[in-house]
PDB file of C-alpha atoms in Angstrom:
ATOM      1  CA  ARG A   1      63.465 121.911  87.419  1.00  0.00           C
ATOM      2  CA  SER A   2      65.257 120.342  90.617  1.00  0.00           C
ATOM      3  CA  LYS A   3      68.145 118.420  90.434  1.00  0.00           C
ATOM      4  CA  GLY A   4      66.308 115.154  91.024  1.00  0.00           C
ATOM      5  CA  ASP A   5      64.174 115.975  87.961  1.00  0.00           C
ATOM      6  CA  LYS A   6      67.212 116.568  85.810  1.00  0.00           C
ATOM      7  CA  MET A   7      68.829 113.586  86.536  1.00  0.00           C
ATOM      8  CA  ASN A   8      65.907 111.067  86.141  1.00  0.00           C
ATOM      9  CA  ASP A   9      65.771 112.527  82.559  1.00  0.00           C
ATOM     10  CA  THR A  10      69.613 111.516  82.584  1.00  0.00           C
ATOM     11  CA  TYR A  11      69.030 108.303  83.261  1.00  0.00           C
ATOM     12  CA  LYS A  12      66.301 107.847  81.171  1.00  0.00           C
ATOM     13  CA  ASP A  13      68.541 109.062  78.065  1.00  0.00           C
ATOM     14  CA  ILE A  14      71.420 106.704  79.712  1.00  0.00           C
ATOM     15  CA  VAL A  15      68.666 103.724  79.658  1.00  0.00           C
ATOM     16  CA  LYS A  16      67.772 104.821  76.161  1.00  0.00           C
ATOM     17  CA  LYS A  17      71.177 104.256  74.670  1.00  0.00           C
ATOM     18  CA  ASN A  18      72.017 100.661  76.491  1.00  0.00           C
ATOM     19  CA  LEU A  19      68.503  99.398  74.893  1.00  0.00           C
ATOM     20  CA  ALA A  20      69.331 100.263  71.576  1.00  0.00           C
ATOM     21  CA  TYR A  21      72.918  99.062  72.135  1.00  0.00           C
ATOM     22  CA  PHE A  22      71.977  95.806  73.361  1.00  0.00           C
ATOM     23  CA  SER A  23      69.008  95.523  71.070  1.00  0.00           C
ATOM     24  CA  LYS A  24      71.156  95.558  67.884  1.00  0.00           C
ATOM     25  CA  THR A  25      73.794  93.410  69.160  1.00  0.00           C
ATOM     26  CA  LEU A  26      70.989  91.036  70.202  1.00  0.00           C
ATOM     27  CA  ASP A  27      69.685  91.041  66.736  1.00  0.00           C
ATOM     28  CA  ASP A  28      73.021  91.025  64.851  1.00  0.00           C
ATOM     29  CA  PHE A  29      74.737  88.146  66.571  1.00  0.00           C
ATOM     30  CA  LYS A  30      73.944  84.508  67.425  1.00  0.00           C
ATOM     31  CA  ASP A  31      76.480  83.631  69.897  1.00  0.00           C
ATOM     32  CA  GLU A  32      75.489  84.357  73.492  1.00  0.00           C
ATOM     33  CA  HIS A  33      78.787  86.554  74.505  1.00  0.00           C
ATOM     34  CA  LEU A  34      78.387  88.222  71.255  1.00  0.00           C
ATOM     35  CA  ALA A  35      75.273  89.309  72.370  1.00  0.00           C
ATOM     36  CA  VAL A  36      76.340  91.161  75.215  1.00  0.00           C
ATOM     37  CA  ALA A  37      78.973  92.358  73.252  1.00  0.00           C
ATOM     38  CA  GLN A  38      81.913  90.844  75.058  1.00  0.00           C
ATOM     39  CA  SER A  39      84.738  88.284  73.595  1.00  0.00           C
ATOM     40  CA  LYS A  40      84.407  84.612  74.334  1.00  0.00           C
ATOM     41  CA  LEU A  41      87.365  84.445  76.075  1.00  0.00           C
ATOM     42  CA  SER A  42      86.740  87.448  78.585  1.00  0.00           C
ATOM     43  CA  HIS A  43      83.089  86.323  78.933  1.00  0.00           C
ATOM     44  CA  LEU A  44      84.234  83.129  80.335  1.00  0.00           C
ATOM     45  CA  LYS A  45      87.305  84.527  82.736  1.00  0.00           C
ATOM     46  CA  ARG A  46      84.288  87.077  84.176  1.00  0.00           C
ATOM     47  CA  PHE A  47      82.098  83.989  84.459  1.00  0.00           C
ATOM     48  CA  GLU A  48      84.692  82.476  86.429  1.00  0.00           C
ATOM     49  CA  LYS A  49      86.038  84.958  88.541  1.00  0.00           C
ATOM     50  CA  MET A  50      82.352  84.984  89.668  1.00  0.00           C
ATOM     51  CA  LEU A  51      82.835  81.634  91.866  1.00  0.00           C
ATOM     52  CA  GLU A  52      85.025  83.048  93.899  1.00  0.00           C
ATOM     53  CA  LEU A  53      82.421  84.963  95.617  1.00  0.00           C
ATOM     54  CA  GLY A  54      81.229  82.072  97.475  1.00  0.00           C
ATOM     55  CA  ASP A  55      79.642  78.487  97.143  1.00  0.00           C
ATOM     56  CA  PHE A  56      76.354  78.948  94.998  1.00  0.00           C
ATOM     57  CA  GLN A  57      75.358  75.641  95.464  1.00  0.00           C
ATOM     58  CA  GLY A  58      71.751  75.577  96.787  1.00  0.00           C
ATOM     59  CA  LYS A  59      71.930  79.163  97.407  1.00  0.00           C
ATOM     60  CA  SER A  60      69.597  82.011  95.961  1.00  0.00           C
ATOM     61  CA  LEU A  61      71.452  84.041  93.116  1.00  0.00           C
ATOM     62  CA  LEU A  62      70.344  87.125  91.363  1.00  0.00           C
ATOM     63  CA  ASP A  63      72.034  87.512  88.164  1.00  0.00           C
ATOM     64  CA  VAL A  64      71.623  91.764  87.377  1.00  0.00           C
ATOM     65  CA  GLY A  65      72.082  92.597  83.718  1.00  0.00           C
ATOM     66  CA  CYS A  66      71.650  88.763  82.806  1.00  0.00           C
ATOM     67  CA  GLY A  67      71.254  89.123  79.195  1.00  0.00           C
ATOM     68  CA  ILE A  68      70.149  85.840  77.561  1.00  0.00           C
ATOM     69  CA  GLY A  69      71.033  83.823  80.246  1.00  0.00           C
ATOM     70  CA  GLY A  70      74.716  82.562  79.852  1.00  0.00           C
ATOM     71  CA  PHE A  71      75.522  83.105  83.320  1.00  0.00           C
ATOM     72  CA  TYR A  72      73.072  80.225  84.004  1.00  0.00           C
ATOM     73  CA  ASP A  73      74.405  78.088  81.199  1.00  0.00           C
ATOM     74  CA  PHE A  74      77.984  78.259  82.640  1.00  0.00           C
ATOM     75  CA  LEU A  75      76.473  77.238  86.291  1.00  0.00           C
ATOM     76  CA  ARG A  76      74.535  74.481  84.786  1.00  0.00           C
ATOM     77  CA  GLU A  77      77.682  73.455  82.632  1.00  0.00           C
ATOM     78  CA  LYS A  78      79.885  73.304  86.445  1.00  0.00           C
ATOM     79  CA  GLY A  79      77.287  71.581  87.681  1.00  0.00           C
ATOM     80  CA  ILE A  80      76.350  73.908  90.259  1.00  0.00           C
ATOM     81  CA  ASP A  81      72.864  73.871  91.027  1.00  0.00           C
ATOM     82  CA  CYS A  82      71.069  76.889  92.838  1.00  0.00           C
ATOM     83  CA  ARG A  83      68.121  78.716  93.121  1.00  0.00           C
ATOM     84  CA  TYR A  84      68.920  81.415  90.106  1.00  0.00           C
ATOM     85  CA  ALA A  85      66.668  84.484  89.382  1.00  0.00           C
ATOM     86  CA  GLY A  86      67.955  86.718  86.096  1.00  0.00           C
ATOM     87  CA  VAL A  87      67.092  90.654  85.534  1.00  0.00           C
ATOM     88  CA  ASP A  88      67.431  92.919  83.082  1.00  0.00           C
ATOM     89  CA  ILE A  89      66.308  96.034  81.570  1.00  0.00           C
ATOM     90  CA  ASN A  90      65.889  94.763  78.011  1.00  0.00           C
ATOM     91  CA  ALA A  91      62.753  92.769  77.650  1.00  0.00           C
ATOM     92  CA  LYS A  92      63.952  91.435  74.189  1.00  0.00           C
ATOM     93  CA  MET A  93      66.998  90.166  76.218  1.00  0.00           C
ATOM     94  CA  ILE A  94      64.738  88.618  78.587  1.00  0.00           C
ATOM     95  CA  ALA A  95      62.424  87.458  75.962  1.00  0.00           C
ATOM     96  CA  LYS A  96      65.688  85.508  74.770  1.00  0.00           C
ATOM     97  CA  ALA A  97      66.424  84.102  77.756  1.00  0.00           C
ATOM     98  CA  ARG A  98      62.861  82.780  78.186  1.00  0.00           C
ATOM     99  CA  GLU A  99      63.137  81.242  74.930  1.00  0.00           C
ATOM    100  CA  ARG A 100      66.461  79.638  75.100  1.00  0.00           C
ATOM    101  CA  LEU A 101      65.711  78.357  78.551  1.00  0.00           C
ATOM    102  CA  PRO A 102      62.333  77.092  78.505  1.00  0.00           C
ATOM    103  CA  GLU A 103      62.896  75.567  82.140  1.00  0.00           C
ATOM    104  CA  ILE A 104      63.398  78.464  84.044  1.00  0.00           C
ATOM    105  CA  ALA A 105      61.644  81.321  82.201  1.00  0.00           C
ATOM    106  CA  GLY A 106      59.284  82.309  85.175  1.00  0.00           C
ATOM    107  CA  ASN A 107      62.603  83.093  86.500  1.00  0.00           C
ATOM    108  CA  PHE A 108      63.785  85.612  84.468  1.00  0.00           C
ATOM    109  CA  PHE A 109      62.231  89.297  84.567  1.00  0.00           C
ATOM    110  CA  VAL A 110      62.543  92.467  82.892  1.00  0.00           C
ATOM    111  CA  PHE A 111      63.549  95.071  85.820  1.00  0.00           C
ATOM    112  CA  ASP A 112      65.524  98.079  86.381  1.00  0.00           C
ATOM    113  CA  ILE A 113      67.042  98.075  90.095  1.00  0.00           C
ATOM    114  CA  LEU A 114      67.829 101.451  90.058  1.00  0.00           C
ATOM    115  CA  ALA A 115      64.924 102.469  89.143  1.00  0.00           C
ATOM    116  CA  GLU A 116      62.306  99.937  90.907  1.00  0.00           C
ATOM    117  CA  LYS A 117      62.454  98.641  94.220  1.00  0.00           C
ATOM    118  CA  LEU A 118      62.976  94.875  94.806  1.00  0.00           C
ATOM    119  CA  ASN A 119      61.159  93.376  97.760  1.00  0.00           C
ATOM    120  CA  ASN A 120      63.323  90.519  98.055  1.00  0.00           C
ATOM    121  CA  THR A 121      66.816  89.185  98.934  1.00  0.00           C
ATOM    122  CA  PHE A 122      69.455  86.781  97.827  1.00  0.00           C
ATOM    123  CA  ASP A 123      72.233  84.500  99.155  1.00  0.00           C
ATOM    124  CA  PHE A 124      74.669  86.121  96.404  1.00  0.00           C
ATOM    125  CA  VAL A 125      73.936  88.981  93.713  1.00  0.00           C
ATOM    126  CA  ILE A 126      76.423  89.150  90.737  1.00  0.00           C
ATOM    127  CA  SER A 127      76.628  91.646  87.770  1.00  0.00           C
ATOM    128  CA  VAL A 128      78.991  90.688  84.841  1.00  0.00           C
ATOM    129  CA  GLY A 129      79.922  94.136  83.273  1.00  0.00           C
ATOM    130  CA  PRO A 130      76.513  95.993  83.954  1.00  0.00           C
ATOM    131  CA  LEU A 131      77.592  99.666  83.066  1.00  0.00           C
ATOM    132  CA  ASN A 132      80.550  99.375  80.829  1.00  0.00           C
ATOM    133  CA  LEU A 133      79.345 101.744  77.787  1.00  0.00           C
ATOM    134  CA  GLU A 134      80.524 105.565  78.231  1.00  0.00           C
ATOM    135  CA  PHE A 135      77.803 107.825  79.028  1.00  0.00           C
ATOM    136  CA  ALA A 136      77.806 111.368  79.643  1.00  0.00           C
ATOM    137  CA  PRO A 137      80.778 112.686  82.146  1.00  0.00           C
ATOM    138  CA  GLY A 138      80.702 111.068  85.577  1.00  0.00           C
ATOM    139  CA  LEU A 139      77.648 109.595  85.064  1.00  0.00           C
ATOM    140  CA  ASN A 140      78.976 105.974  84.948  1.00  0.00           C
ATOM    141  CA  MET A 141      80.959 106.229  87.946  1.00  0.00           C
ATOM    142  CA  GLU A 142      77.936 107.697  89.905  1.00  0.00           C
ATOM    143  CA  MET A 143      75.181 104.744  88.592  1.00  0.00           C
ATOM    144  CA  THR A 144      77.546 102.523  88.983  1.00  0.00           C
ATOM    145  CA  MET A 145      78.293 102.814  93.048  1.00  0.00           C
ATOM    146  CA  ARG A 146      74.463 103.270  93.052  1.00  0.00           C
ATOM    147  CA  LEU A 147      74.008  99.950  91.437  1.00  0.00           C
ATOM    148  CA  ILE A 148      76.694  98.393  93.879  1.00  0.00           C
ATOM    149  CA  LYS A 149      75.075  99.790  96.990  1.00  0.00           C
ATOM    150  CA  GLU A 150      71.534  98.237  95.593  1.00  0.00           C
ATOM    151  CA  MET A 151      73.237  94.789  94.836  1.00  0.00           C
ATOM    152  CA  VAL A 152      74.924  94.627  98.492  1.00  0.00           C
ATOM    153  CA  ASP A 153      71.651  95.807  99.951  1.00  0.00           C
ATOM    154  CA  LEU A 154      69.596  93.031  97.972  1.00  0.00           C
ATOM    155  CA  SER A 155      72.509  90.108  99.033  1.00  0.00           C
ATOM    156  CA  LYS A 156      72.592  88.495 102.312  1.00  0.00           C
ATOM    157  CA  ILE A 157      75.983  87.020 101.903  1.00  0.00           C
ATOM    158  CA  GLY A 158      77.794  89.055  99.405  1.00  0.00           C
ATOM    159  CA  ALA A 159      77.795  90.559  95.954  1.00  0.00           C
ATOM    160  CA  ALA A 160      80.172  91.061  92.873  1.00  0.00           C
ATOM    161  CA  VAL A 161      79.997  92.713  89.793  1.00  0.00           C
ATOM    162  CA  SER A 162      82.712  92.619  87.153  1.00  0.00           C
ATOM    163  CA  MET A 163      84.095  96.160  85.496  1.00  0.00           C
ATOM    164  CA  THR A 164      86.467  97.404  83.067  1.00  0.00           C
ATOM    165  CA  SER A 165      89.552  99.054  84.306  1.00  0.00           C
ATOM    166  CA  ALA A 166      91.418 102.499  84.260  1.00  0.00           C
ATOM    167  CA  LEU A 167      94.835 100.521  84.348  1.00  0.00           C
ATOM    168  CA  THR A 168      94.249  98.965  80.812  1.00  0.00           C
ATOM    169  CA  LYS A 169      96.680  99.780  78.376  1.00  0.00           C
ATOM    170  CA  LYS A 170      94.592  99.061  75.290  1.00  0.00           C
ATOM    171  CA  PRO A 171      91.237 101.639  76.129  1.00  0.00           C
ATOM    172  CA  ALA A 172      88.456 101.124  73.169  1.00  0.00           C
ATOM    173  CA  ALA A 173      86.107 103.969  71.664  1.00  0.00           C
ATOM    174  CA  GLY A 174      82.736 103.873  73.428  1.00  0.00           C
ATOM    175  CA  THR A 175      83.721 101.990  76.941  1.00  0.00           C
ATOM    176  CA  PHE A 176      84.073 103.599  80.018  1.00  0.00           C
ATOM    177  CA  TYR A 177      87.345 102.461  82.477  1.00  0.00           C
ATOM    178  CA  TYR A 178      86.562 102.683  85.958  1.00  0.00           C
ATOM    179  CA  ASP A 179      89.384 103.487  88.313  1.00  0.00           C
ATOM    180  CA  PRO A 180      90.046  99.971  90.623  1.00  0.00           C
ATOM    181  CA  ALA A 181      91.087 102.415  93.798  1.00  0.00           C
ATOM    182  CA  GLU A 182      88.163 105.122  93.429  1.00  0.00           C
ATOM    183  CA  VAL A 183      85.519 102.059  92.964  1.00  0.00           C
ATOM    184  CA  LEU A 184      87.159 100.396  95.969  1.00  0.00           C
ATOM    185  CA  ALA A 185      87.243 103.503  98.244  1.00  0.00           C
ATOM    186  CA  VAL A 186      83.757 104.649  97.765  1.00  0.00           C
ATOM    187  CA  THR A 187      82.401 100.978  98.273  1.00  0.00           C
ATOM    188  CA  ALA A 188      84.231 100.854 101.517  1.00  0.00           C
ATOM    189  CA  LYS A 189      81.663 103.830 102.722  1.00  0.00           C
ATOM    190  CA  PHE A 190      78.864 101.379 103.034  1.00  0.00           C
ATOM    191  CA  CYS A 191      80.492  97.726 102.828  1.00  0.00           C
ATOM    192  CA  ALA A 192      83.190  97.163 105.555  1.00  0.00           C
ATOM    193  CA  ASN A 193      84.254  93.986 103.861  1.00  0.00           C
ATOM    194  CA  VAL A 194      85.655  94.190 100.445  1.00  0.00           C
ATOM    195  CA  ARG A 195      87.911  93.480  97.703  1.00  0.00           C
ATOM    196  CA  TYR A 196      88.977  93.811  94.339  1.00  0.00           C
ATOM    197  CA  ASP A 197      90.703  91.192  91.913  1.00  0.00           C
ATOM    198  CA  HIS A 198      92.897  92.528  88.526  1.00  0.00           C
ATOM    199  CA  THR A 199      94.479  89.408  88.013  1.00  0.00           C
ATOM    200  CA  TYR A 200      92.352  87.527  85.283  1.00  0.00           C
ATOM    201  CA  LEU A 201      92.246  89.985  82.550  1.00  0.00           C
ATOM    202  CA  PRO A 202      94.278  92.817  81.912  1.00  0.00           C
ATOM    203  CA  HIS A 203      91.700  95.345  81.091  1.00  0.00           C
ATOM    204  CA  ASP A 204      88.819  94.313  83.758  1.00  0.00           C
ATOM    205  CA  PHE A 205      88.629  94.064  87.548  1.00  0.00           C
ATOM    206  CA  THR A 206      86.061  92.415  89.742  1.00  0.00           C
ATOM    207  CA  LEU A 207      84.915  93.702  93.166  1.00  0.00           C
ATOM    208  CA  PHE A 208      83.631  91.132  95.754  1.00  0.00           C
ATOM    209  CA  CYS A 209      81.531  92.814  98.567  1.00  0.00           C
ATOM    210  CA  TYR A 210      80.521  90.864 101.789  1.00  0.00           C
ATOM    211  CA  LYS A 211      77.780  91.646 104.128  1.00  0.00           C
ATOM    212  CA  ARG A 212      79.560  89.817 107.294  1.00  0.00           C
ATOM    213  CA  ASP A 213      81.488  92.932 109.235  1.00  0.00           C
ATOM    214  CA  LEU A 214      84.616  91.626 110.284  1.00  0.00           C
ATOM    215  CA  TYR A 215      84.631  94.303 112.877  1.00  0.00           C
ATOM    216  CA  SER A 216      81.835  92.663 114.587  1.00  0.00           C
TER     217      SER A 216
END
């Protein structure tokens, strides 16, 4: 079998594990932050950090791994009116998002941007902790870098993604922790305007990528 076939099989296993884990959290918890396996404080701080990507007011925004639409709730509470769309690979999450937010039910979609081609672009693309579950050795980094590149390609202004950090002093079993310097180095190969922030949580950082090339 080819390397590509083996990778496709491995990715299917990753998706299966992800779906099983988050379907269970959705069944077990009513609170939005717990449904996506995050503490309330960490969830809020990650959302607040996303706002530093740019001015979302009146812009189009794609939320990758949107869960049950928590970031849309956050934007509404902040008085930010943008053209929001959310995608997630978990159909149960999308169904719950549509049920919770009927006014934008048509803006939520079951979609995997690593497996399917999205024929649209957005001013901003964000993702909050999309691949923090630990998978097979090496796969978290490979999948996340593919995800970041796709997010940058789909954005017209910029993209931001938060992830758990290898600099944490209190690692939790079952969580993958990314080396910020390694993520930055790989991202710089396809995005010339990039930075990260590790100041808002001790176990987390957010990567910001902008389409404007500072060399031009």
